[in-house]
PDB file of C-alpha atoms in Angstrom:
ATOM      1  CA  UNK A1454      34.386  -0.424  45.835  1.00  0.00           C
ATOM      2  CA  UNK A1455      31.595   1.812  43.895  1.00  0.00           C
ATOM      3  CA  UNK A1456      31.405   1.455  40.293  1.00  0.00           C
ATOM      4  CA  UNK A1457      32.629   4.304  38.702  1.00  0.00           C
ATOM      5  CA  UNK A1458      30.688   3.586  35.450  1.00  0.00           C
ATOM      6  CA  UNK A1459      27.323   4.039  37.713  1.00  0.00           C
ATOM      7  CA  UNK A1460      25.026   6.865  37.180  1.00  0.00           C
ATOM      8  CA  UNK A1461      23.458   8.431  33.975  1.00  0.00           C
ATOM      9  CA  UNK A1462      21.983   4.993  32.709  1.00  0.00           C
ATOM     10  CA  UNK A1463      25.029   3.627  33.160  1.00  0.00           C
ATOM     11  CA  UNK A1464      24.694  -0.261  34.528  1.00  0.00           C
ATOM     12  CA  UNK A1465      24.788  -1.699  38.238  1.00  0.00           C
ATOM     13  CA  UNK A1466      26.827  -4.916  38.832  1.00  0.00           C
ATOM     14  CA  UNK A1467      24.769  -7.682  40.552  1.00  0.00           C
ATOM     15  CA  UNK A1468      26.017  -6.876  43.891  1.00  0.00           C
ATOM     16  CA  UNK A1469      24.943  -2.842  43.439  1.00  0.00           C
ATOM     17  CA  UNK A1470      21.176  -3.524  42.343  1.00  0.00           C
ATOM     18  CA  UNK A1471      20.904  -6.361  45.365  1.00  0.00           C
ATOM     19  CA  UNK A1472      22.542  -3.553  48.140  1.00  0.00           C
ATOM     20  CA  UNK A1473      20.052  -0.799  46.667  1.00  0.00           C
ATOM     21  CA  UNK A1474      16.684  -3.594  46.730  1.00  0.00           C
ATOM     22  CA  UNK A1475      18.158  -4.387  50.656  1.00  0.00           C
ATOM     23  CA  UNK A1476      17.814  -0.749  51.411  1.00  0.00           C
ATOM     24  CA  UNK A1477      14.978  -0.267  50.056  1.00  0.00           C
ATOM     25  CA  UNK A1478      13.550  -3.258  52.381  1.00  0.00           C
ATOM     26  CA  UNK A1479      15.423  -1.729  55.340  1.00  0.00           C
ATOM     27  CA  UNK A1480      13.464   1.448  54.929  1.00  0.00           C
ATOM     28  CA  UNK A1481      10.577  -0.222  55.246  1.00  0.00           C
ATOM     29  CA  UNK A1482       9.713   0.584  51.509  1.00  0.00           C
ATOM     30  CA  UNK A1483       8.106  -1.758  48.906  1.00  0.00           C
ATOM     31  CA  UNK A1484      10.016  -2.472  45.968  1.00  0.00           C
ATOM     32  CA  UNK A1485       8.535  -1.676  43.027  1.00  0.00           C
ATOM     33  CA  UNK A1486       9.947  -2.690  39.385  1.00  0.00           C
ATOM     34  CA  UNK A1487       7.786  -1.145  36.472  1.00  0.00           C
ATOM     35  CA  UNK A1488       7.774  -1.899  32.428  1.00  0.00           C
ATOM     36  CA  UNK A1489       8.873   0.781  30.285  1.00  0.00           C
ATOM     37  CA  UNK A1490       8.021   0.570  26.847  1.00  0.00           C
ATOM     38  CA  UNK A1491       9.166   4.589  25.768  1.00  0.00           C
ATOM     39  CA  UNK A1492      11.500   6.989  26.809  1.00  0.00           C
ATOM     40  CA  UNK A1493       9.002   9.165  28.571  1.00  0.00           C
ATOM     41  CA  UNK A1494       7.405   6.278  30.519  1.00  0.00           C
ATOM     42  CA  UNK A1495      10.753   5.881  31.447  1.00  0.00           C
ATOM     43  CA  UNK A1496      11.612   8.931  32.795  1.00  0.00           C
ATOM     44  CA  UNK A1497       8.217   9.572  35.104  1.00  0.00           C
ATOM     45  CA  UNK A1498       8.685   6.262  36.250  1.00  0.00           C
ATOM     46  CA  UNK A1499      11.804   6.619  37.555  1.00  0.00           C
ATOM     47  CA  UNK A1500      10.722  10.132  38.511  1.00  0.00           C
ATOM     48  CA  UNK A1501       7.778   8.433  40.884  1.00  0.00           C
ATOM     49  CA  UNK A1502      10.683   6.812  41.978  1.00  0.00           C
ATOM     50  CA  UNK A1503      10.276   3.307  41.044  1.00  0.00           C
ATOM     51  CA  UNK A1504      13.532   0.729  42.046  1.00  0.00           C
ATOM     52  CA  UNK A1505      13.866  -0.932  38.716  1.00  0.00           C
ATOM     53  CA  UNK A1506      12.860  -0.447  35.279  1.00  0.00           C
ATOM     54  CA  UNK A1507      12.182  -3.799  32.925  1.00  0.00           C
ATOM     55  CA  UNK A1508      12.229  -3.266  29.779  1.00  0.00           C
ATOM     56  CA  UNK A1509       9.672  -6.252  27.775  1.00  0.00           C
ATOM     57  CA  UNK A1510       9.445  -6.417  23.820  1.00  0.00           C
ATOM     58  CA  UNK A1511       5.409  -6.252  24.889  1.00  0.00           C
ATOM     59  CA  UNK A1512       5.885  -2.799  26.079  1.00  0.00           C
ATOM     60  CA  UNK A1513       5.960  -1.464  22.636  1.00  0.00           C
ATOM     61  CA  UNK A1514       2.307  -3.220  21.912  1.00  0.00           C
ATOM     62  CA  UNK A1515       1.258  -2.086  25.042  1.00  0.00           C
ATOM     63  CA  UNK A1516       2.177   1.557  24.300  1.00  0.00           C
ATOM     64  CA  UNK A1517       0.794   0.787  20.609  1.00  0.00           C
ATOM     65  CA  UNK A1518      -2.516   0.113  22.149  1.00  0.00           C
ATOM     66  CA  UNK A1519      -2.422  -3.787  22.017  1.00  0.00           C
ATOM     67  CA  UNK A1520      -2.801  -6.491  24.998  1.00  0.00           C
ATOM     68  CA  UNK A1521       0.518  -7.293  26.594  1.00  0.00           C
ATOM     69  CA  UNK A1522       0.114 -10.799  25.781  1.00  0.00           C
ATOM     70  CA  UNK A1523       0.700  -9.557  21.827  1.00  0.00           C
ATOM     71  CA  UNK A1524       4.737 -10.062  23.140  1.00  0.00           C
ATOM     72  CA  UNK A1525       4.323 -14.179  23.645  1.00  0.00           C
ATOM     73  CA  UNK A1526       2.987 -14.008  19.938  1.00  0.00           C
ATOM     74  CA  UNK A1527       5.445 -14.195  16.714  1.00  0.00           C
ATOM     75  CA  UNK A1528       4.658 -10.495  16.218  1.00  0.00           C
ATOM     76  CA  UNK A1529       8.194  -9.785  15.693  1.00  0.00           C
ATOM     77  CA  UNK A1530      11.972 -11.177  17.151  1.00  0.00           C
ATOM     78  CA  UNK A1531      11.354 -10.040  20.986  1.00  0.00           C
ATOM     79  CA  UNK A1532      14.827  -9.953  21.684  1.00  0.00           C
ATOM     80  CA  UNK A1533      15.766  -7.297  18.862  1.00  0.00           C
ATOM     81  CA  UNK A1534      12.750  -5.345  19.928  1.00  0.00           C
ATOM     82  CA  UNK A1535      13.439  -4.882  23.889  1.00  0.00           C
ATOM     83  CA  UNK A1536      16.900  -4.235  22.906  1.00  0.00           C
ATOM     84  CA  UNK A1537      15.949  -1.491  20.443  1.00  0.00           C
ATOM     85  CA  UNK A1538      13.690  -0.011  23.227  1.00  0.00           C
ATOM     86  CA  UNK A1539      16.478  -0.186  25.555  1.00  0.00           C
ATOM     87  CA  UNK A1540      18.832   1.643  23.016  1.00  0.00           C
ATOM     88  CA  UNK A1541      17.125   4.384  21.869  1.00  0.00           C
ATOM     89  CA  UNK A1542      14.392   5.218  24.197  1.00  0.00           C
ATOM     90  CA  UNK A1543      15.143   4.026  27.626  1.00  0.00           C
ATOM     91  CA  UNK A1544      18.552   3.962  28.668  1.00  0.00           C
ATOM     92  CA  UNK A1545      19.362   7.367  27.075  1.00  0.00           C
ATOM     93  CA  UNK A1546      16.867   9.268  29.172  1.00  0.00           C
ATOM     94  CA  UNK A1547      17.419   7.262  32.742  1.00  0.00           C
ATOM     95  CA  UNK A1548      19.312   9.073  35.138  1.00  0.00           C
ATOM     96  CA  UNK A1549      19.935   6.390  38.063  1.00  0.00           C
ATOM     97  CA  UNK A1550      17.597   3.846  38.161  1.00  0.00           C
ATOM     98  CA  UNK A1551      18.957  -0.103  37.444  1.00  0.00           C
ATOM     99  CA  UNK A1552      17.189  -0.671  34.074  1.00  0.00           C
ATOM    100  CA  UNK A1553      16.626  -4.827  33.260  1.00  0.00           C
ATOM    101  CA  UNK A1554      16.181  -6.715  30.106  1.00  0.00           C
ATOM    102  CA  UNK A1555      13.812  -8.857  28.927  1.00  0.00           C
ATOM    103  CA  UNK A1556      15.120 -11.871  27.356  1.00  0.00           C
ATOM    104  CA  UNK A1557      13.228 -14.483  25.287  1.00  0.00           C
ATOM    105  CA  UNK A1558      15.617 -17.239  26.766  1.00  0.00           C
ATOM    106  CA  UNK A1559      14.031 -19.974  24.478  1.00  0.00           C
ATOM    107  CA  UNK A1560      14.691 -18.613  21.250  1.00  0.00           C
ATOM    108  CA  UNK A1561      16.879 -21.577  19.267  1.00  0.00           C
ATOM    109  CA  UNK A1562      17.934 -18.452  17.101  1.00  0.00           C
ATOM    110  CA  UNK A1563      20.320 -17.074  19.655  1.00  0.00           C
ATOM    111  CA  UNK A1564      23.686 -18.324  21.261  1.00  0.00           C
ATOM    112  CA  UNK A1565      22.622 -17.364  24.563  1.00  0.00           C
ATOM    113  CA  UNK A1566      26.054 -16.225  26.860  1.00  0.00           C
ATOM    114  CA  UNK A1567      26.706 -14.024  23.481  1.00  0.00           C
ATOM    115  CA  UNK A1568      23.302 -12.402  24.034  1.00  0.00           C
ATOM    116  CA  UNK A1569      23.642 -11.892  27.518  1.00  0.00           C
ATOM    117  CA  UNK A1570      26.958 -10.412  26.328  1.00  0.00           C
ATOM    118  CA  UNK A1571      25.528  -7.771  24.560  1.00  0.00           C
ATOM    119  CA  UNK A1572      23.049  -6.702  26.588  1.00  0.00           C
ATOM    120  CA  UNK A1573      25.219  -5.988  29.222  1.00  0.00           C
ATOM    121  CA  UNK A1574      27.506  -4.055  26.930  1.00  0.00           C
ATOM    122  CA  UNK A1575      24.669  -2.007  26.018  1.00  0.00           C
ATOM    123  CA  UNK A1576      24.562  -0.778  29.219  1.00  0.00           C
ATOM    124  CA  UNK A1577      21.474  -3.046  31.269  1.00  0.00           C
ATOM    125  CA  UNK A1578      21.625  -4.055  35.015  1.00  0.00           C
ATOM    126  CA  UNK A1579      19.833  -7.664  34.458  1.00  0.00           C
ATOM    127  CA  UNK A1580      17.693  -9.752  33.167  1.00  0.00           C
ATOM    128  CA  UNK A1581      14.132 -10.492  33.643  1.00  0.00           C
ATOM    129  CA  UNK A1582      12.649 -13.879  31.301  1.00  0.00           C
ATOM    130  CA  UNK A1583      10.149 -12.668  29.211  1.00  0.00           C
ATOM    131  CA  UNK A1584       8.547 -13.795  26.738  1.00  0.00           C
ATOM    132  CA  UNK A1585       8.200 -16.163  29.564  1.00  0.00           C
ATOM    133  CA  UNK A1586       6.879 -19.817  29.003  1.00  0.00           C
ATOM    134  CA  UNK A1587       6.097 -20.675  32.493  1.00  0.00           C
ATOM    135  CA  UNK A1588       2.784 -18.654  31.771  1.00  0.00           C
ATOM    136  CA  UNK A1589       1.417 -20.994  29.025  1.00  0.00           C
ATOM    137  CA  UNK A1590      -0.537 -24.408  30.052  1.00  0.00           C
ATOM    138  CA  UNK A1591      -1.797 -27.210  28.697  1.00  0.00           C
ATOM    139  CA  UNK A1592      -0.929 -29.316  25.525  1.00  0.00           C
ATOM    140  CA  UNK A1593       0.720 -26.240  23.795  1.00  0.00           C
ATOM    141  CA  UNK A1594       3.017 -26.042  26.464  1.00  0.00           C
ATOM    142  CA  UNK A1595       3.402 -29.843  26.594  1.00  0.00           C
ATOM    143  CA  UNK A1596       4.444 -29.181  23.182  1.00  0.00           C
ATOM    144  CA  UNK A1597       6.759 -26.485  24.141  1.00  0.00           C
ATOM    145  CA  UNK A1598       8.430 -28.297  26.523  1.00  0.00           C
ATOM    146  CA  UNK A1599       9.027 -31.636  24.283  1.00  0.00           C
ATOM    147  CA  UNK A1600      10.531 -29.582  21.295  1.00  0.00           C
ATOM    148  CA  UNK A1601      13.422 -28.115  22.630  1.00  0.00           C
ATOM    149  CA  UNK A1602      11.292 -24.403  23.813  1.00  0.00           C
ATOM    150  CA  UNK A1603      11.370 -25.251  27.494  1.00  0.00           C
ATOM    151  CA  UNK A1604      11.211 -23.192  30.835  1.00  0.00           C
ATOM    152  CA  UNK A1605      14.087 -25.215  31.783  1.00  0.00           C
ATOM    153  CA  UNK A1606      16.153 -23.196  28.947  1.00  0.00           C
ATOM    154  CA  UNK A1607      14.737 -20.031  30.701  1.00  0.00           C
ATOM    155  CA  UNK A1608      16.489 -21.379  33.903  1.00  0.00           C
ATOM    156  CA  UNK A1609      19.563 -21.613  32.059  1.00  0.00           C
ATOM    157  CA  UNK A1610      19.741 -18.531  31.089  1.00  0.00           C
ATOM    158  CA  UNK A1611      19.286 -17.008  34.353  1.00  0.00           C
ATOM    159  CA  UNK A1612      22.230 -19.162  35.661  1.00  0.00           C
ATOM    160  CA  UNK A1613      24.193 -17.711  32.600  1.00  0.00           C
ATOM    161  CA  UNK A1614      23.489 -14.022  33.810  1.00  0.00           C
ATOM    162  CA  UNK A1615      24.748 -15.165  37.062  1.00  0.00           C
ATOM    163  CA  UNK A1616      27.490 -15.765  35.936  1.00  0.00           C
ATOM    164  CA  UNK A1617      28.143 -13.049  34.164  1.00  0.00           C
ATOM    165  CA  UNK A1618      27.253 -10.536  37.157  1.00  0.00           C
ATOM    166  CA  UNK A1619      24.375  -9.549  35.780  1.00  0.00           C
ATOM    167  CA  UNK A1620      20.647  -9.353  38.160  1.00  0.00           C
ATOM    168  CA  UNK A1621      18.451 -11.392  37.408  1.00  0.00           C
ATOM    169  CA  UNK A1622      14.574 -10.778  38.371  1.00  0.00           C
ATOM    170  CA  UNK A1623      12.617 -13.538  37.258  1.00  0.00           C
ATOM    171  CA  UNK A1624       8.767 -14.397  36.425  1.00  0.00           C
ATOM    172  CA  UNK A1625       7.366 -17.786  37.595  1.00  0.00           C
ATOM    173  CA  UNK A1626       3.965 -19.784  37.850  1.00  0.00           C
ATOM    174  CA  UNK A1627       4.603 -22.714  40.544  1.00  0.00           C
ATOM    175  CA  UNK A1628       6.416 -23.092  43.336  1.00  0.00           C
ATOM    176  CA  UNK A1629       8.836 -25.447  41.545  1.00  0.00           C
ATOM    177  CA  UNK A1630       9.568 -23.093  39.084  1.00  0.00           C
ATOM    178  CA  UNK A1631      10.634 -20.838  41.838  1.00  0.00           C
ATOM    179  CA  UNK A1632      12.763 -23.760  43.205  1.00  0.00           C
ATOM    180  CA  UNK A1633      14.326 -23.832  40.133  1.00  0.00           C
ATOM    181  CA  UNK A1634      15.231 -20.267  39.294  1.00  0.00           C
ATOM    182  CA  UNK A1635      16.369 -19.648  42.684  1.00  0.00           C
ATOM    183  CA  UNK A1636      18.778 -22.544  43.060  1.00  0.00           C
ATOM    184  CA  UNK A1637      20.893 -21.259  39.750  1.00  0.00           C
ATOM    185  CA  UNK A1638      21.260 -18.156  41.182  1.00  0.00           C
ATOM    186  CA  UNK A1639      17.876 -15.579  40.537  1.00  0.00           C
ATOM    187  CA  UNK A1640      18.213 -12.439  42.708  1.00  0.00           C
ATOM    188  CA  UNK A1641      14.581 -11.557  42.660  1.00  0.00           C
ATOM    189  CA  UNK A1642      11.591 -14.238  42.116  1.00  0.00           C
ATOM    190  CA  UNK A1643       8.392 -12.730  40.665  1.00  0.00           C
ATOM    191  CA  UNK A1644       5.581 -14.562  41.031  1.00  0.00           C
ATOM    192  CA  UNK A1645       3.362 -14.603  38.063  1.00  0.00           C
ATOM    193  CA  UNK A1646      -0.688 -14.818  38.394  1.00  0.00           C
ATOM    194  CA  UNK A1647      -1.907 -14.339  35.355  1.00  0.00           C
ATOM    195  CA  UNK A1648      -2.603 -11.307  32.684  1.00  0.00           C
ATOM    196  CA  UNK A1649      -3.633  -8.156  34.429  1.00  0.00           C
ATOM    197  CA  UNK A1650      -6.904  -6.966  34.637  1.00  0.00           C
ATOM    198  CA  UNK A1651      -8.569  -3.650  33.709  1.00  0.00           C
ATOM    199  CA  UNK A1652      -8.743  -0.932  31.764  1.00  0.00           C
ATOM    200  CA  UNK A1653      -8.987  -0.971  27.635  1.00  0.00           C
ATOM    201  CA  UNK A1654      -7.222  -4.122  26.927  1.00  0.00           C
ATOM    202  CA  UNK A1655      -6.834  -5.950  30.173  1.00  0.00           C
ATOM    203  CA  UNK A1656      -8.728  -9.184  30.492  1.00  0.00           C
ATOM    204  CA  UNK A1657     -11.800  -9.707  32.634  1.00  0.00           C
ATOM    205  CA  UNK A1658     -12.061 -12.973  32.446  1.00  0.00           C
ATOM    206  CA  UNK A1659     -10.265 -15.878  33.554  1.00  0.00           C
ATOM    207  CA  UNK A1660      -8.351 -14.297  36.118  1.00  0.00           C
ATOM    208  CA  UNK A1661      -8.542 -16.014  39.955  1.00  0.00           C
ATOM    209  CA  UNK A1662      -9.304 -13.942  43.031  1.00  0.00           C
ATOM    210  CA  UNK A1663      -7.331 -12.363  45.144  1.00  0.00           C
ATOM    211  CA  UNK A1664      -7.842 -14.974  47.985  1.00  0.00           C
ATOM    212  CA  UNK A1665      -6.287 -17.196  45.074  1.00  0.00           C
ATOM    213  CA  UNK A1666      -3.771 -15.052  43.864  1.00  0.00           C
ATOM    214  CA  UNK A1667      -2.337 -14.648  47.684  1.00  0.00           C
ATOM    215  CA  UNK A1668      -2.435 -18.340  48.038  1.00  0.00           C
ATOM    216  CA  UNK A1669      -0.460 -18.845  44.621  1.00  0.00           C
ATOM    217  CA  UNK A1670       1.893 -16.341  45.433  1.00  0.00           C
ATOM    218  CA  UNK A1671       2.755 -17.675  49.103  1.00  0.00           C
ATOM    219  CA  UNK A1672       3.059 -20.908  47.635  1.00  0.00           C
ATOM    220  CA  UNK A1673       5.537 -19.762  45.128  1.00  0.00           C
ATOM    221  CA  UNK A1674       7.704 -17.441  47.694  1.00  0.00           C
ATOM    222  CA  UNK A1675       7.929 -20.500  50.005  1.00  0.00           C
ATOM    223  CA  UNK A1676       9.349 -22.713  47.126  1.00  0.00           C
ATOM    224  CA  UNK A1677      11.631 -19.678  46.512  1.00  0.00           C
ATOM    225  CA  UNK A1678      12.744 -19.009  49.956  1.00  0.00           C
ATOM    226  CA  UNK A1679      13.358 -23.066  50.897  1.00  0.00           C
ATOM    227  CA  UNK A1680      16.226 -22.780  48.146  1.00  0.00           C
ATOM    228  CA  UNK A1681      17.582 -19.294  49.349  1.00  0.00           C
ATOM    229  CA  UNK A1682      16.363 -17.142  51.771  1.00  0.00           C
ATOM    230  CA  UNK A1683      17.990 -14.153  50.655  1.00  0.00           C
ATOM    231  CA  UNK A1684      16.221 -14.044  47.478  1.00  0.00           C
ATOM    232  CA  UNK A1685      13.539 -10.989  46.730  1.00  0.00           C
ATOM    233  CA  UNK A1686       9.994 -11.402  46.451  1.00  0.00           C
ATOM    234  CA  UNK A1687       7.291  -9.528  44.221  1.00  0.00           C
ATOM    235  CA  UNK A1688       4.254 -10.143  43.293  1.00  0.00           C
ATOM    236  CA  UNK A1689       2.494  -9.451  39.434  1.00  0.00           C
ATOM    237  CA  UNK A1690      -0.438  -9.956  37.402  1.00  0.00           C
ATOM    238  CA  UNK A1691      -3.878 -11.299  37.489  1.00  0.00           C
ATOM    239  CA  UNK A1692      -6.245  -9.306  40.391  1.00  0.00           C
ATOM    240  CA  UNK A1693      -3.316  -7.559  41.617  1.00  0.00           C
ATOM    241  CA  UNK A1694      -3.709  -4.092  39.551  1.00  0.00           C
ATOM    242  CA  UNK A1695      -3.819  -0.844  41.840  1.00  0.00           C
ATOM    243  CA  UNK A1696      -1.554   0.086  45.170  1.00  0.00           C
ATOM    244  CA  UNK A1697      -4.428  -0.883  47.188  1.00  0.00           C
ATOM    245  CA  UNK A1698      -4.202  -4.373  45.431  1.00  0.00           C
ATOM    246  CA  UNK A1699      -0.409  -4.564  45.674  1.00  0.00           C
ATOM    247  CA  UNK A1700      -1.202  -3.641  49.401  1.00  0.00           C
ATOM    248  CA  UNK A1701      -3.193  -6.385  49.750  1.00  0.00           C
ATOM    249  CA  UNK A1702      -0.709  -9.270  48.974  1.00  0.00           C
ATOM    250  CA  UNK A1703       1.811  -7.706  50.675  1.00  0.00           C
ATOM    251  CA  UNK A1704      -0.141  -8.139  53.636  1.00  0.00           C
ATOM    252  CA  UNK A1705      -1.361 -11.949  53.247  1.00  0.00           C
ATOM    253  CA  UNK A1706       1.858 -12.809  52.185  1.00  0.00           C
ATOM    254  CA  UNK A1707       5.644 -12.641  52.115  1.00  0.00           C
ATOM    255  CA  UNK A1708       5.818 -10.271  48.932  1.00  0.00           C
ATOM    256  CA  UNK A1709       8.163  -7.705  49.557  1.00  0.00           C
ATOM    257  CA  UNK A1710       7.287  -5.560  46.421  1.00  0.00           C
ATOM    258  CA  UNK A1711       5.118  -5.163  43.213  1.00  0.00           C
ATOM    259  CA  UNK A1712       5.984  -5.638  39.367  1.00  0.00           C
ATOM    260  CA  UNK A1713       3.452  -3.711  37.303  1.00  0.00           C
ATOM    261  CA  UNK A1714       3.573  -2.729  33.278  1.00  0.00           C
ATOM    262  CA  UNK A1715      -0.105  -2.829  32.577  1.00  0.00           C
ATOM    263  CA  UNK A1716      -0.693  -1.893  36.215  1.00  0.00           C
ATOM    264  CA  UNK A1717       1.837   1.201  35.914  1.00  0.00           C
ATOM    265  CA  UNK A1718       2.452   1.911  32.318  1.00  0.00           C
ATOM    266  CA  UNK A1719      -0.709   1.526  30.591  1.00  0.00           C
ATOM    267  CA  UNK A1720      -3.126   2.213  33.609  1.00  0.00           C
ATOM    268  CA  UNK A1721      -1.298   5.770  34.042  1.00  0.00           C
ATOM    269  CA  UNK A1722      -1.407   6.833  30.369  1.00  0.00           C
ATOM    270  CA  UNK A1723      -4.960   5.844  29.614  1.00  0.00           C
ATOM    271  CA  UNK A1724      -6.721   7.203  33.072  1.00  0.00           C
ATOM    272  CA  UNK A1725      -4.568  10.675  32.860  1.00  0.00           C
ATOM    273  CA  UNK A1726      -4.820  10.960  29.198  1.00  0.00           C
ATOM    274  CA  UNK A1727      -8.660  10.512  29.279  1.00  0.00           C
ATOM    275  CA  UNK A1728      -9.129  13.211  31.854  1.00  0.00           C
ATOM    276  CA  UNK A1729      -6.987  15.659  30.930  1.00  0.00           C
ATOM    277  CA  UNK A1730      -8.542  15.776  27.401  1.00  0.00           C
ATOM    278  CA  UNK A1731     -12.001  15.463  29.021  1.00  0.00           C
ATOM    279  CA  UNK A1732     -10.995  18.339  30.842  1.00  0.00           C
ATOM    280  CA  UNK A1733     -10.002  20.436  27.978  1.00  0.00           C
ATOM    281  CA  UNK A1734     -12.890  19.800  25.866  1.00  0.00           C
ATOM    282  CA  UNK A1735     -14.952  21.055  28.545  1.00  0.00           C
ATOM    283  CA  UNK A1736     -13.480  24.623  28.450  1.00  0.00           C
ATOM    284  CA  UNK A1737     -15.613  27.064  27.741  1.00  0.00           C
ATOM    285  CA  UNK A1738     -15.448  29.128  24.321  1.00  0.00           C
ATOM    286  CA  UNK A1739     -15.671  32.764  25.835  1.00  0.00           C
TER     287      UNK A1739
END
């Protein structure tokens, strides 16, 4: 039975967004899910026609000028934020597209099923995990993960939504992670290769190559798809920045779709913003 609440940023259930991904697939279409960090970013997203809109607490550095990664930082609570961009900038301007929360799962701040409980009352279609933890390495996340801040309590989260019919699309870095998120119920794994490159604030280095980013991402679809092989797959981050990119891995490997915020959000304003006003500086006086 449709949802009569659908339509004019009004939420999906579960089942909805998952029937709209499927025909998207059965179209032969990729599905892309893009970051919206403002109303109007928003609204020319879903105007491009994008299939989801995420809405991450780093969107607002992002559209402040700042690297993405200023949203794993204690900048501010990232909860609070992406629910005050989903509030007043996002969800009042949407029209029809599914619009997903971030969620900083690991924060010992919140009571997580009476999060989730708002943000589906404010009117979101799912959750995504970020600030996500699976993207930190090394002793600090060793830390992390001994001190009560683990990915595991980003799995549990996910399984929460699940219960709670809300869609979950979900970042990961291994193919156990992938395991993990898609045995508790994730609708959509996306497989996480690092911080985006180009343009003012993207990173140069440290970032693999695409051969490597392919390989990773296969790798993590397969440990996805072993657990259940109705689950979505998208690719994100690292080398994979521009359609011909996205392209790419969607040829080498089982990715059925793209996640971009840099890639979509920032890359759009700064390229069209520097040419248009190139443009009118150029006019001539007379």
């Amino acid at each position: 039975m449709p949802n009569p609440w659908t339509g004019k940023g009004n939420p999906y259930t579960r089942d909805e967004v998952r029937a709209r991904l499927k025909a998207t697939i059965d179209r032969n279409e990729a599905i892309i899910a893009a970051g919206a960090g403002t109303g109007i970013s928003a609204k020319f997203i879903e105007k491009g026609g994008a299939d989801l809109l995420i809405v991450y607490n780093s969107g607002r550095f992002r559209m402040a000028g700042h690297g993405s990664t200023a949203g794993l930082m204690a900048y501010g609570d990232a909860n609070a934020v992406a629910m005050e961009i989903g509030e007043y900038e996002v969800l009042p301007v949407v029209e029809e597209i599914p619009v997903i929360c971030g969620v900083h799962a690991t924060d010992p701040r919140r009571r997580m099923w009476h999060w989730l409980q708002k943000v589906k009352a404010m009117g979101f279609s799912g959750v995504n995990n970020f600030p996500t933890h699976c993207i930190i390495d090394g002793h600090f996340r060793g830390v992390l993960e001994e001190t009560g801040m683990s990915f595991d309590k980003e799995v549990e989260m996910v399984a929460l939504a699940a219960k709670m019919d809300l869609f979950s699309v979900v970042y990961v870095a291994t193919a156990e992670e992938a395991a993990a998120m898609a045995k508790v119920g994730a609708d959509a794994i996306i497989a996480h290769v690092g911080t985006t490159v180009g343009g003012s604030i993207g990173v140069t280095g440290a970032v693999c190559s695409m051969e490597d980013a392919a390989a990773r991402c296969q790798s993590i679809f397969e440990g996805a798809r072993a657990v259940n092989k109705d689950v979505f797959l998208l690719s994100h981050g690292g080398p994979i920045n521009t359609p011909d990119d996205a392209t790419h891995i969607n040829q080498l490997t089982d990715a059925q779709g793209f996640v971009g915020a840099s890639s979509l959000e920032r890359m759009g304003v700064e390229e069209s913003l520097t040419s248009l006003t190139r443009k009118f500086k150029s006019i001539p006086t007379k």
